[in-house]
Amino acid sequence: MPSSALLTRGDDRSPVLLHVPHASRIIPLELRPDLLLTDVELAAELDEATDTATDEIAATALRHTRLKPTTVVNTLSRLVIDPERFPDASEPANAFGRGAVYTRTCSGTPLRTEPYPRVAALLDTYFRPYADAVTAAVDDRLDICGRAVIIDLHSYPAAPSGFEDPAAERPTLCIGTDTVHTPEWLIAAVRSAFASLPEIDQIAENTPYAGSYVPLRHYGRDERVSSVMIELRRDVYLTDPCTPDAVRLDRLGRALAVLIDAIVAQVAADV
């Protein structure tokens, strides 16, 4: 089964893997009848759920890095499957219908029938091939560089969605960390790369989102795999839910390139 992961292999001297899981709005036509939304409602849901233009920020960064990182971009919407959820009952977001296969919208209204009878099929068809592709990309970096550093690139709306804590702080840049896989130097590198941008007036850790993506094969097991999540508040770079500001997008992409170069230098110094 082909994967929705669009993978571009990086320079052999770069341990960095740039992951963009939620930028797409594409839903296969055969899955559309299962979504209990009108076309207008679906468009609004995609506006809120999609990390719009994070793939463009990543592409801008690639044009300015010294050594190209490996990139993995999900070509399908997270409304198909969310590759960053646990695919079983251990996923906390299952409680509000936002596990690996969503059954609820951002506002909590029904997205699919509950219980949804095709969960296993979607996991087999879309989730597992995607996870396998990312895992293989991480293994490739480990084999070649001895280290893998994942930058997990996201964005989030200025106003909280229905399933979120409305009291949580919503900085212009949220850094998501993991106690095992996010070293302090990596957090400092993110802060250094983005702090000087005029759009970034507040940086916080693990609010409103926490953690960072690591493939299940490596999660909690392999400390050679580091990971950090970057969550940009969307009003930082979007003029409306679908339209990025070109100047701000370019600045963010260049800052991301600075981060990538800093990671390469740090890992090389550690070897």
Backbone as a ProteinNet text record, in pm:
[ID]
protein_1_A
[PRIMARY]
MPSSALLTRGDDRSPVLLHVPHASRIIPLELRPDLLLTDVELAAELDEATDTATDEIAATALRHTRLKPTTVVNTLSRLVIDPERFPDASEPANAFGRGAVYTRTCSGTPLRTEPYPRVAALLDTYFRPYADAVTAAVDDRLDICGRAVIIDLHSYPAAPSGFEDPAAERPTLCIGTDTVHTPEWLIAAVRSAFASLPEIDQIAENTPYAGSYVPLRHYGRDERVSSVMIELRRDVYLTDPCTPDAVRLDRLGRALAVLIDAIVAQVAADV
[TERTIARY]
84.4	0	88.4	72.8	154.6	123.3	224	208.6	178.8	109.9	86.7	205.7	313.4	432.9	516.7	528.2	615.8	754.2	845.2	976.6	1083.1	1164.6	1278.9	1403.5	1491.9	1610.5	1707.8	1765.9	1854.9	2000.4	2083.3	2227.8	2275.6	2371.2	2420.9	2488.5	2523.2	2587.9	2487.3	2359.5	2258.3	2177.1	2172.4	2090.4	1945.4	1912.9	1782.6	1674.5	1559.8	1439.8	1331.5	1287.1	1183.7	1048.9	959.2	832.2	718.2	634.2	520.7	395.3	325.2	218.2	78.5	54.7	-84.5	-110.2	-30.4	-43.9	-145.9	-184.9	-269.2	-418.1	-495	-641.4	-703.7	-622.9	-672	-736.2	-858	-930.7	-968.4	-927.6	-964.7	-1116	-1156.8	-1299.5	-1379.8	-1317.9	-1393.1	-1422.1	-1350.5	-1374.6	-1470.3	-1495.5	-1581.2	-1721.9	-1788.4	-1924.5	-1933.4	-1822.7	-1825.5	-1823.2	-1791.3	-1781.7	-1918.9	-1969.1	-2106.2	-2116.8	-2052.5	-2049.8	-2089.2	-2155.9	-2177.9	-2044.1	-2041	-1916.5	-1871.7	-1968.3	-1935.1	-1879.5	-1943.3	-1895	-1757.6	-1735.3	-1606.3	-1496.4	-1525.7	-1426.2	-1388.2	-1487.2	-1459.5	-1378.6	-1410.8	-1335.6	-1190.2	-1169.3	-1033.6	-957.6	-1027.3	-962.3	-906.7	-984.4	-943.7	-842.6	-857.2	-774.9	-640.8	-631.4	-511.8	-402.8	-280.3	-164.4	-120.7	-202.8	-188.9	-49.9	7.9	133.9	256.1	242.1	363.8	454.5	395.1	477.8	553.7	493.2	562.2	674.9	654.2	761.6	878.1	846.5	951.1	1024.3	950.7	1013.4	1105.6	1062.8	1147.9	1276.7	1264.4	1383.9	1483	1432.2	1520.8	1604.2	1549.3	1623.1	1737.9	1739.8	1838.9	1929.3	1915.4	2002.1	2133.2	2237.7	2366.9	2362.9	2308	2291.9	2143.4	2089.7	1946.9	1909.1	1805.2	1755	1668.2	1645.9	1541.4	1406.6	1312	1178.9	1073.4	973.4	857.1	733.8	655.8	534.4	415.1	315.6	192.9	109.2	79.9	6.2	-145.3	-192	-334.9	-372	-497.2	-546.4	-543.4	-527.9	-536.9	-677.8	-776.7	-911.7	-920.8	-819.2	-811.8	-761.7	-638.5	-584.2	-489.9	-471	-371.8	-249.8	-140.3	-24.2	47.1	10.2	80.4	4	-99.6	-171.8	-126.8	-143.9	-127.3	-247.2	-224.9	-333.6	-418.4	-414.7	-488.6	-554.2	-601.6	-676	-590.6	-458.1	-371.2	-371.3	-430.1	-430.3	-527.3	-478.8	-567.5	-674.6	-643.3	-738.6	-859.3	-854.8	-973.3	-1093.3	-1066.3	-1174.7	-1264.7	-1211.6	-1296	-1300.4	-1286.6	-1306	-1198.2	-1074.8	-965.8	-843.4	-867.1	-758	-699.2	-644.4	-581.2	-681.1	-807.2	-915.1	-1019.9	-1036	-1126.9	-1272.7	-1351	-1496.4	-1569.7	-1495.4	-1553.7	-1477.7	-1548.1	-1487.1	-1412.1	-1350.1	-1280.1	-1374.2	-1501.4	-1598.7	-1671.4	-1643.1	-1703.6	-1827.2	-1868.3	-1984.4	-1942.1	-2036.5	-1999.7	-1932.6	-1822	-1752	-1777.6	-1773.6	-1806.8	-1903.3	-1970.4	-2057.9	-1974.5	-2035.9	-1969.8	-2053.1	-1993.5	-1854.6	-1838.4	-1722.9	-1697.6	-1647.8	-1716.1	-1682.5	-1555.7	-1500.7	-1384.7	-1253.8	-1250	-1126.8	-1010	-1029.3	-920.1	-873.7	-967.6	-931.6	-847.8	-885.7	-808.9	-670.2	-660.5	-529.6	-439.3	-495.9	-417.3	-380.4	-473.2	-452.7	-366.7	-382.2	-315.8	-218.8	-261.5	-178.4	-48.6	-58	61.2	162.2	119	218.4	290.1	216.9	280.7	382.1	339.7	430.4	554.1	536.7	650.7	747.6	693	778.5	861.2	798.9	873	976.5	937.9	1032.3	1153.2	1129.6	1240.5	1330.3	1269.5	1348.6	1436.4	1383.1	1462.5	1574.8	1543	1646.4	1756.7	1719.9	1818.7	1914.8	1861.9	1949.3	2039.3	1985.5	2065	2177.4	2145	2245	2359.4	2325.3	2425	2496.6	2419.4	2474.7	2497.3	2436.7	2445.6	2351.5	2281.4	2184	2069.8	1955	1842.2	1777.7	1753.2	1689.5	1565.2	1450.1	1322.7	1277.3	1246.6	1176.7	1033.4	941.7	800.9	726.5	691.6	644.4	492	435.8	290.9	251.8	119.6	65.4	-67.4	-118.9	-246.3	-320.2	-453.7	-531.3	-517.8	-541.1	-528.7	-634	-754.2	-861.2	-864.7	-886.9	-887.3	-1002.5	-976.1	-1081.8	-1162.5	-1274.2	-1365.6	-1308.2	-1209.7	-1152.6	-1032.4	-995.3	-877.3	-912.7	-812.7	-828.4	-830.5	-942.8	-949.6	-860.2	-815.6	-730.7	-582.7	-547.9	-406.4	-344.4	-222.2	-148.6	-128.7	-140.7	-127.4	-22.7	104	212.1	222.4	297.7	318.3	401.6	485.4	561.1	556.8	504.8	505.6	612.1	697.7	797.1	747.9	724	682.1	802.3	808.6	925.2	884.8	981.1	964.1	1077.4	1045.6	1146.4	1263.8	1241.9	1348.7	1417.6	1340	1391.8	1421	1402.7	1429.4	1536.4	1661.1	1767.8	1756.8	1816.6	1808.9	1871.7	1979.9	2043.3	1950.7	1861.6	1769.6	1662.8	1614	1518.7	1584.7	1707.5	1779.1	1801.4	1826.9	1849.5	1723.3	1606.2	1480.1	1459.9	1479	1461.6	1555.4	1678.8	1776.9	1740.7	1691.6	1661.3	1541.9	1443	1317.6	1298.7	1374.9	1345.7	1359	1443.9	1465.9	1361.5	1271.9	1171.5	1068	1027.8	928	793.5	763	634.4	630.8	746.6	753.6	778.6	671	684.8	672.1	641.8	631.3	661.5	753.7	787.4	763.2	689.1	662.4	676.9	690.1	705.3	579.5	536.7	428.7	296.1	266.8	135.7	105.9	-9.1	-120.8	-104.7	4.5	29.2	162.7	170.9	291	341.9	470.6	529.7	584.5	642.6	696.1	700.7	685.9	669.5	799.3	789.6	895.6	828.6	878.2	817.2	811.7	707.2	686.3	802.7	869.8	984.1	1094.9	1107.4	1215.7	1168.6	1038.5	986.9	1018	1089	1124.8	1232.1	1287.9	1383.7	1520.8	1524	1649	1680.6	1776.1	1810.2	1895.4	1930.7	1996.9	1897.5	1768.5	1663.9	1619	1641.3	1593.2	1476.9	1391.9	1276	1231.2	1186.8	1127.9	1012	904.6	789	790.6	764.5	747.5	602.9	531.5	391.8	384.8	354.8	341	193.7	163.7	25.2	-4.6	-116.4	-137.9	-151.1	-198.3	-207.6	-69.8	35.2	171.9	204.8	146.7	188.9	74.4	-51.7	-165.1	-247.8	-292.5	-382.2	-528.5	-556	-685.5	-655.7	-755.1	-723	-649.7	-651.9	-589.6	-475.9	-445.4	-353.4	-237	-115.1	1.4	46.8	103	171.9	311.2	342.5	465.4	590.6	591.6	710.6	732.3	625.2	637.9	671.3	609.9	640.7	788.5	842	982.8	1071.9	1038.1	1119	1116.2	998.4	987.4	1067.1	1060.7	1137.7	1287.3	1332.8	1475.3	1517.8	1428.9	1459.9	1468.5	1379.2	1383.5	1514.1	1560	1688.1	1803.3	1797.7	1900.4	1901.1	1781.6	1771.1	1830.5	1796.4	1848	1999.8	2057	2202.9	2265.5	2199.4	2252.1	2250.2	2147	2138.6	2250.7	2270.3	2378	2512.7	2537.4	2663.8	2678.8	2570.8	2576	2603.3	2534.1	2554	2694.7	2744.6	2880.8	2983.3	2958	3049.2	3046.7	2932.5	2918.1	2984	3002.1	3055.7	3202.8
-118.9	0	124.6	214.7	336.1	426.3	500.7	589.7	730.9	807.5	948.9	1034	971.5	1045.3	1078.8	1207.6	1254.8	1275.6	1185.1	1182.7	1228.5	1324.2	1369.5	1350	1264.8	1230.5	1346.9	1371.7	1484.5	1451.6	1552.2	1535.8	1431.9	1349.8	1244.4	1297.8	1426.6	1483.5	1548.6	1545.3	1608.9	1504.6	1514.4	1422.6	1467.8	1581.3	1644.6	1583	1557.7	1516.8	1619.7	1689.7	1791.9	1729.2	1726	1655.5	1755.1	1745.1	1835.9	1750.8	1717.8	1617.9	1670.5	1801.4	1848.9	1964.5	1975.8	2090.1	2069.5	1946.1	1916.2	1927.5	1963.2	1965.3	1853.8	1763.1	1663.6	1545.2	1511.5	1395.6	1310	1183.6	1098.9	1095.9	1097.4	1106.3	991.7	873.7	759.3	770.9	860.3	879.3	993.6	1078.3	1195.5	1159.6	1054.3	1024.7	989.3	947.9	911.8	1033.1	1149.6	1270.5	1337.6	1356.4	1401.7	1553.5	1615.7	1760.9	1801.9	1915.8	1973.9	2023.6	2059.2	2110.1	2238.6	2322.9	2448.7	2417.7	2325.5	2287.5	2222.3	2140.1	2074.4	2176.6	2275.6	2379	2453.9	2483.3	2552	2463.6	2334.8	2241.7	2232	2227.2	2222.3	2351	2465.3	2591	2584.3	2527.4	2523.5	2412.9	2299.5	2182.8	2179.2	2246	2235	2331.6	2281.5	2366.3	2433.8	2526.5	2587.3	2647.3	2615.3	2672.1	2631.4	2537.8	2489.3	2416.7	2357.5	2297.7	2404.5	2523.2	2632.6	2689.2	2695.2	2738.3	2641.6	2511.2	2410.1	2424.2	2446.4	2460	2581.7	2690.8	2809.7	2779.4	2707.1	2671.6	2591.9	2500.7	2417.3	2499.6	2612.2	2696.9	2772.6	2771.1	2853.1	2773.5	2641.9	2561.8	2528.7	2509.8	2471.7	2326.1	2238.7	2097.7	2065	2006.7	1979.1	1868.5	1892.7	1786	1690.1	1572.9	1485.9	1548.6	1546.2	1600.5	1493.2	1495.5	1409	1497.6	1505.3	1587.2	1495.8	1505.5	1427.8	1492	1418.2	1473.5	1465	1403	1393	1468.5	1509.6	1582.9	1494.9	1559.2	1488.4	1436.9	1480.3	1426.1	1284.9	1243.6	1104.4	1017.7	1040.6	986.3	1092.3	1090.7	1179	1094.7	1111.8	1024.8	1047.2	1153.1	1182	1135.6	1059.4	1000.7	855.6	805.8	662.5	590.9	478.6	414.5	318.5	332.6	239.5	314.1	240.7	300.2	387	383.8	465.1	612.6	647.4	785.6	870.8	974.4	1057.4	1130.4	1166.8	1242.5	1160	1028.1	946	993.4	1052.6	1093.6	1198.6	1276.4	1377.1	1355.8	1230.2	1197.1	1245.9	1263	1315.9	1224.8	1093.6	998	985.4	870.4	851.9	868.3	830.6	852.8	939	1061.2	1154.7	1115.2	1125.3	1110	1236.4	1336.2	1463.6	1578.5	1687.6	1806.7	1885	1994.3	2081.5	2137.9	2153.6	2208.3	2100.4	1973.1	1863.3	1803.8	1853.3	1796.5	1670.8	1584.6	1459.9	1483.7	1416	1416.7	1286.9	1175.1	1042.9	975.9	871.1	795.2	735.8	724	665.8	548.7	430.4	399.2	391.4	432.5	435.3	297.9	232.5	93	74.3	183.5	168.1	212.6	222.4	264.8	173	43.8	-50.6	-40.6	-22.9	-12.9	112.3	225	348.2	337.5	272.8	253.6	168.3	61.7	-26.6	41.1	118.6	177.3	302.6	382.5	512.7	531.1	496.1	525.4	446.1	315.2	231.1	251.7	263.2	293.5	425.7	526.4	654.9	638.7	572.7	552.3	474.6	375.3	296.1	382.6	474.6	560.7	655.2	712.5	802.9	724.5	607.9	524.3	489.7	454.2	421.8	543.2	662.2	784.1	812	789	806.3	702.9	578.5	474.5	508.5	566.5	606.8	709.8	808.6	909.1	844.7	751.5	683.7	602.1	533.7	450.8	534.8	650.6	732.3	828.6	891.8	997.7	954.2	842.6	800.1	872.1	972.7	1050.2	1087.8	1113.3	1168.6	1275.2	1392.2	1503	1544.2	1520.7	1550.8	1691	1771.5	1898.5	1875.9	1884.1	1852.8	1985.2	2020.1	2155.2	2162.6	2252.7	2267	2414.3	2437.3	2568	2547.4	2653.5	2640.9	2774.7	2771.3	2895	2982.2	3111.9	3204.9	3177.8	3137.2	3106.4	2957	2912.5	2769	2696.5	2574.4	2487.6	2431.8	2367.5	2322	2218.4	2141.5	2036.4	2085.5	2211.8	2264.6	2332.3	2349.1	2424.4	2573.3	2641.9	2782.6	2873	2823.8	2904.9	2888.8	2795.2	2770.1	2887.9	2917.6	3024.4	2989.1	3090.5	3069.6	3165.4	3131.5	3219.5	3220.4	3314.7	3316.2	3196.6	3142.4	3021	2929.3	2810.4	2706.5	2603.8	2571.8	2466.5	2343.4	2234.8	2110.3	2022	1966.5	1888.7	1752.9	1663.1	1531.6	1510.6	1450.5	1438	1350.2	1253.8	1164.7	1217	1270.4	1295.4	1441.7	1532.9	1674.2	1727.8	1730	1783.9	1936.2	1988.7	2132	2214.3	2163	2240.6	2259.8	2162.3	2172.5	2278.1	2284.2	2389.7	2526.4	2538.7	2665.7	2704.8	2606.9	2635.9	2690.6	2635.3	2687.4	2831.1	2855.8	2992.2	3089.5	3050.3	3138.5	3168.5	3069	3086.5	3178.3	3176.1	3248.1	3374.5	3391.7	3497.9	3637.4	3655.3	3789.3	3832.3	3743.4	3778.6	3874.4	3975.8	4070	4005.2	3894.3	3827.2	3746.5	3708.7	3619.2	3702.6	3737.8	3821.6	3743	3613.2	3530.4	3386.2	3325.4	3185.3	3112.5	3002.2	2921.8	2774.7	2692.8	2549.2	2473.5	2383	2286.7	2351.7	2465.9	2527.3	2604.1	2583.2	2498.9	2350.5	2315.6	2175.6	2130.6	2002.1	1949.2	1828.2	1798.5	1679.8	1704.6	1601.1	1607.6	1467.1	1458.6	1329.1	1249.5	1122.8	1024.4	894.5	828.5	700.7	601.7	520.1	429.1	332.3	294.7	203.2	264.3	395.9	463.5	532.8	553.3	636.1	574	649.2	603.6	497.5	461.7	351.7	394.4	488.7	520	668.2	696.9	835.8	898.4	820.3	880.3	961.5	941.5	1016	1131.4	1252.2	1372.4	1430	1506.7	1563.7	1690.3	1786.8	1908	1950.4	1995.3	2043.4	2195.6	2248.6	2392.2	2416.9	2492.4	2529.6	2681.2	2726.2	2869.2	2908.7	3012.7	3060.8	3121.8	3085.2	3113	3261.1	3342.2	3484.8	3548.5	3474.1	3521.2	3533.1	3443.9	3442.7	3430.1	3413.7	3404.8	3533.1	3576.9	3692.2	3649.2	3523.9	3459.3	3309.8	3224	3082.8	3010.9	3066.5	2997.4	3075.6	3196.7	3283.7	3328.7	3284.9	3331.7	3470.2	3544.3	3668.9	3632.2	3670.5	3623.4	3666.4	3788.6	3839.4	3764	3747	3678	3530.6	3468.2	3328.9	3313.2	3404.9	3398.3	3410.7	3502.6	3519.2	3393	3333.2	3211.1	3096.9	3086.1	2982.9	3001.3	3125.9	3153	3121.2	3152.4	3119.3	2967.5	2896.1	2750.3	2697.5	2760.3	2720.9	2744.8	2855.8	2883.1	2772.5	2729.7	2621	2491.7	2458.3	2335.5	2338.2	2451	2461.2	2449.9	2506.7	2499.9	2356.7	2282.4	2141.7	2060.5	2079.9	2007.6	2036.1	2164.4	2200.8	2139.7	2139.7	2083.9	1934.2	1862.2	1717	1684.7	1763.4	1740.5	1763.4	1863.8	1892.2	1784.1	1716.3	1611.3	1481	1463.1	1335.6	1320.6
0	0	0	-98.1	-100.4	17.9	61.6	175.9	128.6	215.1	186.7	226.6	273.3	313.2	190	161.9	54.3	114.7	83.1	146.4	48.1	93.4	15.5	100.4	54.5	132.4	134.3	251.1	267.5	240.1	263.2	250.4	351.6	311.7	399.7	525.8	526	644.8	740.2	706.3	791.3	866.3	1000.6	1078.9	1091.6	1031.6	1054.6	967.2	1028.5	956.5	987	883.8	896.7	864.2	964	952.1	947.2	841.4	821.6	805.7	915.2	908.9	880.3	898.4	897.9	801.2	696.1	605.9	494.7	467.9	351.2	382.1	280.1	288	204	151	55.5	127.4	84.5	134.6	14.2	10.7	-103.8	-125.3	-251.6	-284.3	-224	-214.7	-163	-13.1	56.1	198.7	228.9	130.7	154.6	202.3	148.8	195.5	344	404.8	546.4	638.3	585.4	667	674.2	793.7	815.7	812.5	714.5	703.2	562.1	551.9	419.9	366.3	239.4	182.1	251.6	284.9	354.8	493.4	564.1	697.2	691.5	588.6	574.1	546.7	463.5	435.7	563.5	647	773.3	867.7	869.8	953.8	907.9	777.9	725.1	756.1	752	788.4	930.5	1021.5	1161.5	1189.4	1120.9	1153.1	1080.4	966.7	882.5	926.2	931.6	960.7	830.6	788.4	655.8	634.7	519.8	470.5	551.8	645.1	710.2	610.8	508.2	403.3	324.6	309.4	241	326.1	456.7	546.8	537.2	535.5	522.5	389.9	282.3	151	146	210.9	217.7	293	403.4	480.2	396.5	315	233.6	136.4	94.4	0.3	67.7	201.1	270.9	365	368.1	454.2	382.6	461.5	403.9	358	445.1	412.3	418.9	314.5	309.3	408.2	488.9	574.7	494.8	550.7	498.4	534.6	441.5	470.5	449.1	537.1	522.5	535.8	428.8	426	402	487.7	469.6	360.3	254.3	140.7	158.2	268.4	293.7	421.2	428.2	544.9	669.2	782.3	910.1	937.4	857.1	869.8	811.1	737.2	690.4	806	846.6	972.1	1027	1157.8	1218	1252.5	1179.6	1199.8	1332.4	1405.1	1529.7	1653.4	1635.2	1747.7	1768.4	1890.4	1913.3	1850.2	1782.2	1707.6	1790.3	1923	2008.5	2123.7	2222.2	2332.3	2423.4	2408.4	2492.8	2453.8	2339.2	2291.9	2374	2445.3	2526.8	2446.5	2321.5	2240.7	2198.3	2218.7	2192.1	2273.1	2388.1	2478.8	2416.1	2322.8	2256.5	2104.8	2062.8	1922.6	1829.3	1882.5	1800.3	1808.7	1805.9	1804.6	1665.9	1633.9	1503.6	1389.2	1413.3	1316.3	1385.3	1338.5	1404.5	1382.6	1489.4	1478.5	1519.2	1566.9	1608	1541.9	1520.2	1462.8	1570	1528.1	1623.1	1729	1693.8	1788.7	1867.7	1837	1910.6	1847.9	1731.7	1663.4	1586.8	1549.1	1480.7	1344.9	1323.9	1195.2	1120.6	1194.2	1142	1238.7	1191.8	1281.7	1395.7	1511.3	1628.7	1681.1	1697	1658.9	1507.5	1460.4	1316.3	1271.8	1178.9	1146.9	1064.9	1009	920	985.1	1115.3	1181.6	1145.7	1159.7	1132.1	986.8	895.4	754	727	789.3	768.5	830.8	944.4	1005.9	916.6	860.6	773.9	642	588.6	455.7	459.5	562.4	564.6	681.6	803.8	921.1	920.3	906.6	920	806.7	680.4	576.7	600.3	649.7	679.1	791.7	899.8	1013.1	970.4	885.9	838.1	757.6	677.9	595.3	682.2	784.9	872.9	953.6	1001.7	1076.6	990.9	866.8	776.1	752.8	744.9	725.5	846.8	966.2	1087.9	1092.2	1059.6	1057	957.6	846.6	746	803.2	876	938.7	1044.2	1121.1	1223.1	1159.7	1051.7	984.4	927.4	873.5	803.7	898.2	987.4	1072.8	1216.9	1255.8	1394.3	1486.9	1435.5	1510.8	1417.1	1475.7	1400.3	1486.8	1428.6	1500.5	1421.8	1481	1415.7	1454.1	1354	1374.9	1329.2	1422.2	1398.3	1382.1	1258.4	1227.4	1220	1300.6	1312.5	1321.6	1319.6	1354.9	1425.2	1487.7	1557.8	1554.6	1563.5	1553.2	1677.3	1659.3	1770.9	1878.2	1836.6	1931.5	1956.7	2079.9	2108.6	2042.7	1998.2	1946.9	2063.5	2030.5	2133.8	2227.9	2182	2265	2346.5	2331.6	2398.9	2530.8	2615.7	2739.8	2706.6	2725.3	2687.4	2771.5	2886.1	2973.6	2942.9	2855.6	2826.7	2753.1	2785.3	2719.3	2571.9	2484.9	2340.9	2285	2304.8	2260	2108.1	2056	1910.9	1865.1	1955	1925.2	2046.3	2025.4	2128.1	2090.5	2186.2	2168.2	2242.4	2169.1	2230.9	2257.7	2378.1	2417.5	2474.3	2477.4	2537.5	2637.1	2752	2857.4	2816.7	2728.1	2683.7	2558.6	2465.8	2331	2298.7	2392.3	2363.2	2457.8	2415.4	2501.4	2514.6	2620.1	2646.6	2534.5	2474.4	2368.2	2249.1	2226.3	2112.9	2139.9	2261.5	2299.8	2283.7	2332.1	2321.7	2175.9	2091.3	1949.6	1883.4	1919.2	1864.9	1909.8	2037.8	2088.9	2018	2001.7	1938.5	1793.1	1722.1	1579.6	1555.1	1645.9	1619.8	1703.8	1811	1906.7	1848	1748.3	1694.4	1592.2	1551.9	1450.8	1509.7	1434.1	1486.4	1514	1442.4	1462.7	1592.4	1641.9	1757.5	1883.1	1950.6	2069.5	2199.8	2189.1	2308.6	2270.9	2342.6	2323.9	2455.5	2448.7	2568.2	2532.4	2634.1	2612.8	2655.4	2565.4	2594.3	2630.5	2569.2	2580.3	2452.5	2391.6	2433.6	2398.2	2327.9	2292.2	2349.8	2380.2	2443.3	2367.2	2387.3	2328.3	2188.9	2132.1	1996.6	1939	1808.7	1741.9	1736.8	1775	1759.6	1715.6	1610.5	1570.2	1685.6	1687.6	1799.9	1819.3	1712.1	1724.8	1810.6	1806.8	1877.7	2005.7	2018.6	2128.4	2264.1	2346.9	2479.9	2483.5	2366.5	2358.6	2307	2215.4	2145.8	2164.2	2251.9	2280.3	2170.4	2069.7	1953	1869.5	1894.8	1824.5	1913	1865	1933.5	1855	1923.8	1856.9	1927.6	1849.7	1905.3	1815.7	1878.1	1802.7	1797.7	1680.8	1662.7	1625.3	1709.6	1685	1669	1549	1521.7	1528.5	1603.8	1604.1	1467.7	1410.2	1267.7	1234.3	1327.3	1295.4	1281.1	1318.2	1297.9	1149.4	1067.1	926.6	826.1	871	779.6	784.7	668.3	664.2	671.2	634.8	654.9	663.7	692.2	716.5	604.2	483	369.5	304.2	352.8	280	366.1	334	409.3	363.8	456	424.1	373	251.6	186.4	262.4	312	381.2	511.7	588	716.3	696.3	596.9	568.3	534.4	456.4	419.1	542	632.2	753.4	839.7	852.2	932	869.1	736.7	668.6	686.1	680.3	699.9	843.3	940	1079.8	1098.5	1032.9	1039.6	979.4	872.2	812	909.8	983	1084.4	1189.3	1231.6	1328.7	1273.2	1150.3	1089	1084.6	1042.4	1035.8	1174.5	1274.9	1411.2	1463.1	1429.2	1472.4	1407.6	1277.6	1208.1	1274.4	1306.4	1368.7	1506.8	1585	1720.4	1718	1631.1	1623.5	1575.2	1478.6	1430.1	1540.8	1625.8	1735.5	1842.4	1855.1	1955.9	1915	1784.2	1735.6	1769.5
[MASK]
+++++++++++++++++++++++++++++++++++++++++++++++++++++++++++++++++++++++++++++++++++++++++++++++++++++++++++++++++++++++++++++++++++++++++++++++++++++++++++++++++++++++++++++++++++++++++++++++++++++++++++++++++++++++++++++++++++++++++++++++++++++++++++++++++++++++++++++++

